Amino acid sequence: MLVENILAAAQSIGVATLVAISIVCFLVVTIRNLVSTIQLLLAARVFATRIKPAQRSYDLWSRYADLALPISVIAPCFNEELSIADSARALLALEYPDHEVILVNDGSSDGTLSVLIEQFDLRPIEREQLAVLQKTRIRGIYGSARYPNLILIDKDNGRKADAVNAGLGFAAAPLVCVIDADSIIEPDGLLRAAEPFMTDDGSLMAVGGAIRIANGSIVEGGHVRQIRLPGRWLPRYQILEYLRAFLTARIANARLDMLMLISGAFGMFRRAPLVEIGGYRHDTVGEDLEVVTRIHRRMREDKRPYRVAFVPEVVCWTDAPESWRGLRNQRARWEQGALETILEHRRMLFNPRYGRVGMIGMPLIVIEDVLGPPCELFGYLLIPLLYLMGIESGTIVLAFFSITVLFGTAISLGTLALEEMQLRRTPSARDLFMIGIAAVVENLGYRQANLAFRIYGMWRFYRKDNRWAAAGRAGFSRG
């Protein structure tokens, strides 16, 4: 009875309309997969032809210690009393000749502030604010006699973008590193991210690094001591997504000078242009995508030479959602942020004034975030329906599922092989095999659920619902 009702409803819409929609869905999905294939091939070429960086931190230190530009590490924190002390110690211990750590307590309602004051012997200090970029009130500035390169800014709650802007206003170094306080950067991460700036002519605006899933790994003292595969399948699927995003898309886009996104979990920026454009926007849930897009726009409009780079050896570990609710909130927020950025910078679309960013980069975001989710999800429903109505042939159905499922699996396995050949972050052959299994199994529900979550993000965008929906992280496994 249900199938009969669906068929009747479909016939009432009109056969020609349904066929036209199915063709659009098929074309969009095909284009998305072709883009992913090109990105994978280009990333493989980049890995094969580039000069490999030094593998040991000592080599980097001896080569660049005298050239290292000072860095201000800005870490917003909100209600993180259980982990903030370890996170702060890990940031202070980063292997870099000259860096300060600016913690920004964004109006925490737990004991975050008192833990920091007690653990680091913080006292109120006077510090000049070089730029006022935040919207909320600064309640106090603290410094430590034991750690002279540690600064704590206590402010009213204003969400992450406002907290970063507060830290940016007090940062004195020419480079700023924005990192989530609950993320873990590897000890040599600052040095590797700063390396491109040391030999740059001033045109390098920002550098991104790879984000990896730390669920299941052992964390001690703010460092990942032992990499382990997550015990649950949900974060295992996310490992594949992060690999596809950071080892193919980011590398390929950076190579083509149209990298549009530097993850909010970790990114390094030249401070002056970031202040010049007003810092991060407060009225979007996708501030990381928007700020890089705005940098592109400003530099192109001012006709100034610039570039945005990506260094895959810079690894920042993050805690991925382990519940469907948390994953829904995260993916909906990402989708909503992308749509807000597209709307704000729509004049860049297909505008030759903005070079490859306008002609290729922005249209790719539209394909990925506007057309992609509904076309693929509707395709899963509509194309089999047309087959049941006797309108589409079985060949079309098979072709669609081959493009989505088989092609998608091949892209995932290709990215996994690239990661193993170049970076080798997977701890064992068994773990590599299990991730390979996840590349197949993710197509049986996880992928479709993600599409539904992103469409939910579209609904939030339509309603202009900018409330922050927490991802509900599980927390690191501590030794």
Coordinates of C-alpha atoms in Angstrom, one line a residue:
M1 CA 0.0 0.0 0.0
L2 CA 2.8 2.4 0.9
V3 CA 4.6 1.8 -2.4
E4 CA 1.3 2.2 -4.3
N5 CA 0.7 5.6 -2.6
I6 CA 4.2 6.8 -3.4
L7 CA 3.8 5.8 -7.1
A8 CA 0.5 7.6 -7.2
A9 CA 2.0 10.7 -5.7
A10 CA 4.9 10.6 -8.2
Q11 CA 2.5 10.2 -11.2
S12 CA 0.6 13.3 -10.0
I13 CA 3.8 15.4 -10.1
G14 CA 4.4 14.6 -13.7
V15 CA 6.6 12.1 -15.5
A16 CA 8.5 14.8 -17.4
T17 CA 9.3 16.8 -14.2
L18 CA 10.5 13.7 -12.4
V19 CA 12.7 12.6 -15.3
A20 CA 14.2 16.2 -15.5
I21 CA 15.0 16.1 -11.8
S22 CA 16.6 12.7 -12.0
I23 CA 18.8 13.9 -14.9
V24 CA 19.9 16.9 -12.8
C25 CA 20.6 14.7 -9.8
F26 CA 22.6 12.3 -12.0
L27 CA 24.7 15.1 -13.5
V28 CA 25.4 16.8 -10.2
V29 CA 26.5 13.6 -8.5
T30 CA 28.7 12.8 -11.6
I31 CA 30.4 16.2 -11.4
R32 CA 31.1 15.9 -7.7
N33 CA 32.8 12.5 -8.2
L34 CA 34.8 13.8 -11.2
V35 CA 36.0 16.7 -9.0
S36 CA 37.0 14.3 -6.3
T37 CA 38.9 12.1 -8.8
I38 CA 40.8 15.1 -10.1
Q39 CA 41.6 16.3 -6.6
L40 CA 42.9 12.8 -5.7
L41 CA 45.1 12.6 -8.8
L42 CA 46.4 16.2 -8.3
A43 CA 47.1 15.5 -4.6
A44 CA 49.1 12.3 -5.6
R45 CA 51.1 14.4 -8.1
V46 CA 51.8 17.0 -5.5
F47 CA 53.1 14.4 -3.0
A48 CA 55.2 12.8 -5.7
T49 CA 56.9 15.9 -7.0
R50 CA 57.3 18.2 -4.1
I51 CA 60.4 18.4 -1.9
K52 CA 59.7 16.5 1.2
P53 CA 60.2 18.4 4.5
A54 CA 62.5 17.4 7.2
Q55 CA 61.2 14.4 9.2
R56 CA 62.9 15.3 12.4
S57 CA 62.0 18.3 14.6
Y58 CA 65.7 18.8 15.3
D59 CA 66.4 19.3 11.6
L60 CA 63.7 21.9 11.4
W61 CA 64.9 23.6 14.5
S62 CA 68.5 23.8 13.4
R63 CA 67.5 25.1 10.0
Y64 CA 64.9 27.8 11.0
A65 CA 65.5 28.7 14.6
D66 CA 67.2 32.0 13.6
L67 CA 64.5 32.8 11.1
A68 CA 61.5 32.0 13.1
L69 CA 58.9 34.8 13.4
P70 CA 57.3 35.3 16.8
I71 CA 53.9 33.6 17.0
S72 CA 50.8 34.3 19.2
V73 CA 48.8 31.1 19.8
I74 CA 45.2 32.0 20.4
A75 CA 43.1 29.4 22.1
P76 CA 39.4 30.2 22.9
C77 CA 38.0 28.0 25.7
F78 CA 34.5 27.6 27.1
N79 CA 33.6 25.3 30.0
E80 CA 36.7 23.1 29.8
E81 CA 37.8 22.9 33.4
L82 CA 38.6 19.2 33.2
S83 CA 41.2 19.5 30.3
I84 CA 42.2 23.2 30.1
A85 CA 45.3 22.8 32.3
D86 CA 46.7 20.0 30.2
S87 CA 45.8 21.9 27.0
A88 CA 47.6 25.0 28.2
R89 CA 50.7 23.1 29.3
A90 CA 50.8 21.4 25.9
L91 CA 50.6 24.7 24.1
L92 CA 53.4 26.2 26.3
A93 CA 55.6 23.1 25.5
L94 CA 55.3 23.4 21.7
E95 CA 58.7 23.3 20.0
Y96 CA 59.1 26.8 18.8
P97 CA 61.8 29.5 19.5
D98 CA 59.5 32.4 20.3
H99 CA 55.8 32.0 20.9
E100 CA 53.2 33.3 23.4
V101 CA 50.0 31.5 24.4
I102 CA 46.8 33.6 24.7
L103 CA 44.0 31.7 26.3
V104 CA 40.6 33.4 26.0
N105 CA 38.0 32.3 28.6
D106 CA 34.8 33.0 26.7
G107 CA 32.5 33.5 29.7
S108 CA 32.8 29.9 31.0
S109 CA 30.1 29.0 33.6
D110 CA 32.2 26.2 35.1
G111 CA 35.6 26.3 36.9
T112 CA 37.7 27.0 33.8
L113 CA 38.9 30.4 35.0
S114 CA 39.7 29.3 38.6
V115 CA 41.6 26.2 37.4
L116 CA 43.8 28.3 35.1
I117 CA 44.4 30.9 37.9
E118 CA 45.3 28.2 40.4
Q119 CA 47.4 26.0 38.1
F120 CA 49.5 28.7 36.5
D121 CA 49.6 31.2 39.4
L122 CA 47.9 33.9 37.3
R123 CA 47.6 37.5 38.5
P124 CA 45.9 40.6 36.9
I125 CA 48.2 42.6 34.6
E126 CA 48.0 45.6 32.3
R127 CA 48.3 44.8 28.6
E128 CA 47.7 47.1 25.7
Q129 CA 44.9 46.1 23.4
L130 CA 46.2 46.8 19.9
A131 CA 42.9 46.4 18.1
V132 CA 39.3 46.2 19.5
L133 CA 37.7 43.5 17.4
Q134 CA 35.5 41.7 19.9
K135 CA 31.9 42.7 20.6
T136 CA 31.7 41.7 24.3
R137 CA 33.3 43.1 27.5
I138 CA 36.8 42.2 28.6
R139 CA 36.6 41.4 32.3
G140 CA 40.3 41.0 33.0
I141 CA 43.8 40.2 31.7
Y142 CA 46.0 37.8 33.6
G143 CA 49.7 36.9 33.4
S144 CA 52.0 34.4 35.1
A145 CA 55.3 34.9 36.7
R146 CA 56.2 31.3 36.2
Y147 CA 55.2 31.3 32.5
P148 CA 55.9 34.8 31.1
N149 CA 54.6 33.8 27.6
L150 CA 51.2 32.9 29.0
I151 CA 48.3 35.4 28.8
L152 CA 44.7 34.8 29.9
I153 CA 41.9 37.0 28.7
D154 CA 38.7 36.7 30.6
K155 CA 35.6 38.0 28.8
D156 CA 31.8 37.8 28.6
N157 CA 30.5 35.0 26.4
G158 CA 30.3 35.8 22.7
R159 CA 31.1 32.4 21.0
K160 CA 34.3 31.4 19.3
A161 CA 34.6 34.1 16.7
D162 CA 34.4 36.8 19.3
A163 CA 36.9 35.0 21.6
V164 CA 39.4 34.7 18.7
N165 CA 38.9 38.4 17.9
A166 CA 39.6 39.3 21.5
G167 CA 42.9 37.3 21.5
L168 CA 43.8 38.8 18.1
G169 CA 43.4 42.3 19.5
F170 CA 45.9 41.6 22.3
A171 CA 48.3 39.5 20.1
A172 CA 51.6 41.3 19.5
A173 CA 53.4 38.8 17.2
P174 CA 53.4 39.1 13.4
L175 CA 51.9 35.5 13.1
V176 CA 48.9 34.2 14.9
C177 CA 47.9 30.6 15.3
V178 CA 44.2 30.0 16.0
I179 CA 43.6 26.6 17.7
D180 CA 40.7 25.0 19.6
A181 CA 41.7 24.6 23.2
D182 CA 40.3 21.1 23.2
S183 CA 42.4 20.1 20.1
I184 CA 46.0 18.8 20.3
I185 CA 48.7 20.0 18.0
E186 CA 51.8 17.8 17.6
P187 CA 54.9 19.3 19.4
D188 CA 56.5 20.3 16.1
G189 CA 53.3 21.6 14.6
L190 CA 54.0 25.3 15.1
L191 CA 57.4 25.0 13.5
R192 CA 56.1 23.1 10.5
A193 CA 53.3 25.6 10.0
A194 CA 55.5 28.6 10.3
E195 CA 58.2 27.2 7.9
P196 CA 56.5 28.6 4.7
F197 CA 56.4 32.1 6.3
M198 CA 60.1 32.0 7.0
T199 CA 61.0 32.0 3.3
D200 CA 58.1 34.1 2.1
D201 CA 58.1 37.5 0.5
G202 CA 55.2 38.7 2.6
S203 CA 52.4 37.4 0.2
L204 CA 51.6 34.3 2.3
M205 CA 48.4 35.1 4.2
A206 CA 47.6 31.8 5.9
V207 CA 48.6 28.2 6.3
G208 CA 46.4 25.2 7.2
G209 CA 47.2 21.8 8.5
A210 CA 45.7 18.4 8.6
I211 CA 43.0 17.5 11.2
R212 CA 43.0 13.9 12.5
I213 CA 40.5 12.0 14.6
A214 CA 41.9 11.2 18.1
N215 CA 39.0 9.1 19.4
G216 CA 40.4 6.0 20.9
S217 CA 43.9 7.2 21.0
I218 CA 45.8 7.6 24.4
V219 CA 46.3 11.2 25.4
E220 CA 48.7 12.2 28.3
G221 CA 49.7 15.7 29.3
G222 CA 48.0 17.2 26.3
H223 CA 49.9 15.0 23.8
V224 CA 48.8 12.0 21.8
R225 CA 51.0 9.3 23.2
Q226 CA 49.5 6.3 21.3
I227 CA 47.5 6.4 18.1
R228 CA 44.6 3.9 18.2
L229 CA 41.6 3.2 16.0
P230 CA 38.3 4.3 17.5
G231 CA 36.3 1.5 19.0
R232 CA 33.0 2.8 17.5
W233 CA 32.1 2.8 13.8
L234 CA 30.8 6.4 13.8
P235 CA 34.2 8.0 14.3
R236 CA 35.8 5.5 12.0
Y237 CA 33.7 6.8 9.1
Q238 CA 34.7 10.3 10.1
I239 CA 38.4 9.3 9.7
L240 CA 37.7 8.7 6.1
E241 CA 35.9 12.0 5.7
Y242 CA 38.8 13.9 7.2
L243 CA 41.3 12.0 5.0
R244 CA 39.4 12.9 1.9
A245 CA 39.1 16.5 3.0
F246 CA 42.7 17.1 4.1
L247 CA 44.8 14.8 1.9
T248 CA 43.0 15.4 -1.4
A249 CA 40.7 18.4 -1.4
R250 CA 42.9 20.8 0.6
I251 CA 46.2 19.8 -1.1
A252 CA 44.7 20.0 -4.6
N253 CA 43.0 23.3 -4.0
A254 CA 46.1 24.8 -2.4
R255 CA 48.1 23.7 -5.5
L256 CA 45.6 25.5 -7.7
D257 CA 45.7 28.7 -5.5
M258 CA 42.1 28.4 -4.6
L259 CA 42.1 27.0 -1.1
M260 CA 38.9 28.3 0.5
L261 CA 38.9 26.7 3.9
I262 CA 41.4 26.5 6.8
S263 CA 39.9 24.4 9.6
G264 CA 38.8 26.3 12.7
A265 CA 40.6 23.7 14.8
F266 CA 44.0 24.9 13.6
G267 CA 45.3 27.6 11.3
M268 CA 48.1 30.1 11.1
F269 CA 47.7 33.6 9.8
R270 CA 49.7 36.7 9.1
R271 CA 48.2 39.0 11.8
A272 CA 48.2 42.3 9.9
P273 CA 45.8 41.4 7.1
L274 CA 43.6 39.5 9.5
V275 CA 43.2 42.6 11.6
E276 CA 42.8 44.7 8.5
I277 CA 39.7 42.8 7.4
G278 CA 38.2 43.0 10.9
G279 CA 39.0 39.5 12.2
Y280 CA 36.4 36.8 12.3
R281 CA 32.7 37.5 11.7
H282 CA 30.4 37.2 14.6
D283 CA 27.1 36.6 12.7
T284 CA 28.0 33.2 11.1
V285 CA 28.4 29.7 12.3
G286 CA 31.0 29.0 9.7
E287 CA 33.6 31.6 10.6
D288 CA 36.5 29.5 9.4
L289 CA 35.3 29.3 5.8
E290 CA 34.1 32.9 5.8
V291 CA 37.3 34.4 7.0
V292 CA 39.5 32.7 4.3
T293 CA 36.9 33.6 1.6
R294 CA 37.1 37.2 2.8
I295 CA 40.9 37.2 2.7
H296 CA 40.6 36.1 -1.0
R297 CA 38.1 38.7 -1.7
R298 CA 40.0 41.6 -0.1
M299 CA 43.3 40.7 -1.8
R300 CA 41.7 40.2 -5.2
E301 CA 39.8 43.5 -5.0
D302 CA 42.9 45.4 -3.9
K303 CA 45.0 43.6 -6.6
R304 CA 47.6 42.5 -4.0
P305 CA 49.7 39.4 -4.5
Y306 CA 48.8 36.7 -2.0
R307 CA 48.5 33.0 -1.4
V308 CA 47.0 30.6 1.1
A309 CA 49.0 27.4 1.7
F310 CA 48.5 23.9 3.2
V311 CA 51.1 21.8 5.0
P312 CA 49.9 18.1 5.4
E313 CA 52.7 17.3 7.9
V314 CA 51.1 19.7 10.4
V315 CA 48.8 17.5 12.4
C316 CA 46.2 18.6 14.8
W317 CA 44.2 16.0 16.7
T318 CA 40.5 16.5 17.5
D319 CA 37.7 14.7 19.2
A320 CA 35.0 13.7 16.8
P321 CA 31.3 13.3 17.7
E322 CA 30.4 9.7 18.7
S323 CA 26.6 10.1 18.7
W324 CA 24.3 10.7 15.8
R325 CA 22.8 13.7 17.5
G326 CA 26.3 15.3 17.8
L327 CA 27.1 14.5 14.2
R328 CA 23.9 16.0 13.0
N329 CA 24.6 19.2 14.9
Q330 CA 28.1 19.4 13.6
R331 CA 27.3 18.7 9.9
A332 CA 24.2 21.0 10.0
R333 CA 26.4 23.8 11.3
W334 CA 29.0 23.2 8.6
E335 CA 26.3 23.3 5.9
Q336 CA 24.7 26.4 7.4
G337 CA 28.0 28.2 7.6
A338 CA 28.8 27.3 4.0
L339 CA 25.5 28.7 2.8
E340 CA 26.0 31.9 4.8
T341 CA 29.4 32.4 3.2
I342 CA 28.1 31.8 -0.3
L343 CA 25.3 34.4 0.3
E344 CA 27.7 37.0 1.8
H345 CA 30.2 36.6 -1.0
R346 CA 27.9 35.8 -3.9
R347 CA 29.3 38.5 -6.1
M348 CA 32.5 36.4 -6.4
L349 CA 30.6 33.6 -8.2
F350 CA 31.7 33.3 -11.8
N351 CA 33.4 36.7 -11.6
P352 CA 36.7 36.8 -13.4
R353 CA 37.8 39.6 -11.2
Y354 CA 38.4 37.0 -8.5
G355 CA 40.5 34.7 -10.7
R356 CA 40.3 30.9 -10.0
V357 CA 38.6 31.6 -6.7
G358 CA 35.6 33.2 -8.4
M359 CA 35.6 31.0 -11.5
I360 CA 36.3 27.6 -9.9
G361 CA 36.6 27.8 -6.1
M362 CA 33.2 29.4 -5.3
P363 CA 31.3 27.3 -7.9
L364 CA 32.7 24.2 -6.4
I365 CA 31.4 25.2 -3.0
V366 CA 28.0 25.7 -4.6
I367 CA 28.1 22.3 -6.2
E368 CA 29.3 20.7 -2.9
D369 CA 27.1 22.5 -0.4
V370 CA 24.0 23.8 -2.4
L371 CA 23.3 21.3 -5.1
G372 CA 25.2 18.2 -3.9
P373 CA 23.2 17.1 -0.8
P374 CA 19.7 17.3 -2.1
C375 CA 20.6 16.0 -5.6
E376 CA 22.3 12.9 -4.2
L377 CA 19.7 12.2 -1.5
F378 CA 16.8 12.7 -3.9
G379 CA 18.7 10.6 -6.5
Y380 CA 18.7 7.7 -4.0
L381 CA 14.9 8.0 -3.8
L382 CA 13.8 9.2 -7.2
I383 CA 15.8 7.0 -9.6
P384 CA 14.7 3.7 -8.1
L385 CA 11.1 5.1 -8.0
L386 CA 11.3 5.9 -11.7
Y387 CA 12.5 2.3 -12.3
L388 CA 9.5 0.9 -10.4
M389 CA 7.2 3.1 -12.6
G390 CA 8.8 1.6 -15.7
I391 CA 10.2 5.0 -16.8
E392 CA 13.9 4.4 -16.1
S393 CA 15.9 1.3 -17.1
G394 CA 17.7 -0.8 -14.7
T395 CA 20.9 0.3 -16.4
I396 CA 20.3 3.9 -15.2
V397 CA 19.7 2.7 -11.6
L398 CA 22.9 0.6 -11.7
A399 CA 24.9 3.5 -13.2
F400 CA 23.7 5.9 -10.4
F401 CA 24.5 3.6 -7.6
S402 CA 27.9 2.8 -9.2
I403 CA 28.8 6.5 -9.4
T404 CA 27.7 7.1 -5.8
V405 CA 28.6 3.9 -3.9
L406 CA 31.4 2.2 -5.9
F407 CA 33.0 5.4 -7.2
G408 CA 32.9 6.9 -3.7
T409 CA 34.4 3.8 -2.2
A410 CA 37.2 3.9 -4.7
I411 CA 38.0 7.5 -3.9
S412 CA 38.1 6.7 -0.2
L413 CA 40.4 3.7 -0.7
G414 CA 42.6 5.8 -3.0
T415 CA 42.9 8.5 -0.4
L416 CA 43.7 5.9 2.2
A417 CA 46.5 4.4 0.0
L418 CA 47.9 7.9 -0.5
E419 CA 48.0 8.5 3.2
E420 CA 49.7 5.2 3.9
M421 CA 52.4 5.9 1.2
Q422 CA 53.1 9.5 2.3
L423 CA 52.4 10.0 6.0
R424 CA 51.8 6.6 7.5
R425 CA 49.7 7.7 10.5
T426 CA 47.7 4.5 10.7
P427 CA 49.3 2.4 13.5
S428 CA 48.9 -1.1 12.1
A429 CA 47.9 -3.2 9.1
R430 CA 44.8 -4.4 11.0
D431 CA 43.7 -0.8 11.6
L432 CA 44.3 0.0 7.9
F433 CA 42.1 -3.0 7.0
M434 CA 39.3 -1.9 9.3
I435 CA 39.3 1.7 7.9
G436 CA 39.1 0.1 4.4
I437 CA 36.1 -1.9 5.6
A438 CA 34.6 1.4 6.8
A439 CA 35.1 2.8 3.3
V440 CA 32.6 0.2 2.1
V441 CA 30.2 0.2 5.0
E442 CA 29.8 4.0 5.2
N443 CA 27.7 3.8 2.0
L444 CA 25.1 1.7 3.8
G445 CA 23.4 4.4 5.9
Y446 CA 26.1 6.8 7.2
R447 CA 26.5 8.6 3.9
Q448 CA 22.8 9.0 3.4
A449 CA 22.4 10.2 7.0
N450 CA 25.0 12.8 6.4
L451 CA 23.1 14.1 3.4
A452 CA 20.0 14.4 5.6
F453 CA 21.9 16.3 8.3
R454 CA 23.2 18.8 5.7
I455 CA 19.7 19.3 4.4
Y456 CA 18.7 20.0 8.0
G457 CA 21.5 22.6 8.0
M458 CA 19.8 24.2 4.9
W459 CA 16.6 24.4 6.9
R460 CA 18.4 26.1 9.7
F461 CA 19.9 28.6 7.2
Y462 CA 16.5 29.3 5.8
R463 CA 15.1 30.0 9.3
K464 CA 18.2 32.1 10.1
D465 CA 18.7 30.0 13.2
N466 CA 22.2 30.9 14.4
R467 CA 22.0 29.2 17.7
W468 CA 25.2 27.1 18.4
A469 CA 24.3 23.4 18.4
A470 CA 27.0 21.5 20.3
A471 CA 28.5 18.4 18.7
G472 CA 28.6 16.6 22.1
R473 CA 32.2 15.3 22.0
A474 CA 33.1 12.2 24.0
G475 CA 36.5 13.5 25.3
F476 CA 40.0 12.1 24.9
S477 CA 41.1 8.7 26.3
R478 CA 43.7 9.5 28.9
G479 CA 46.4 7.2 30.0

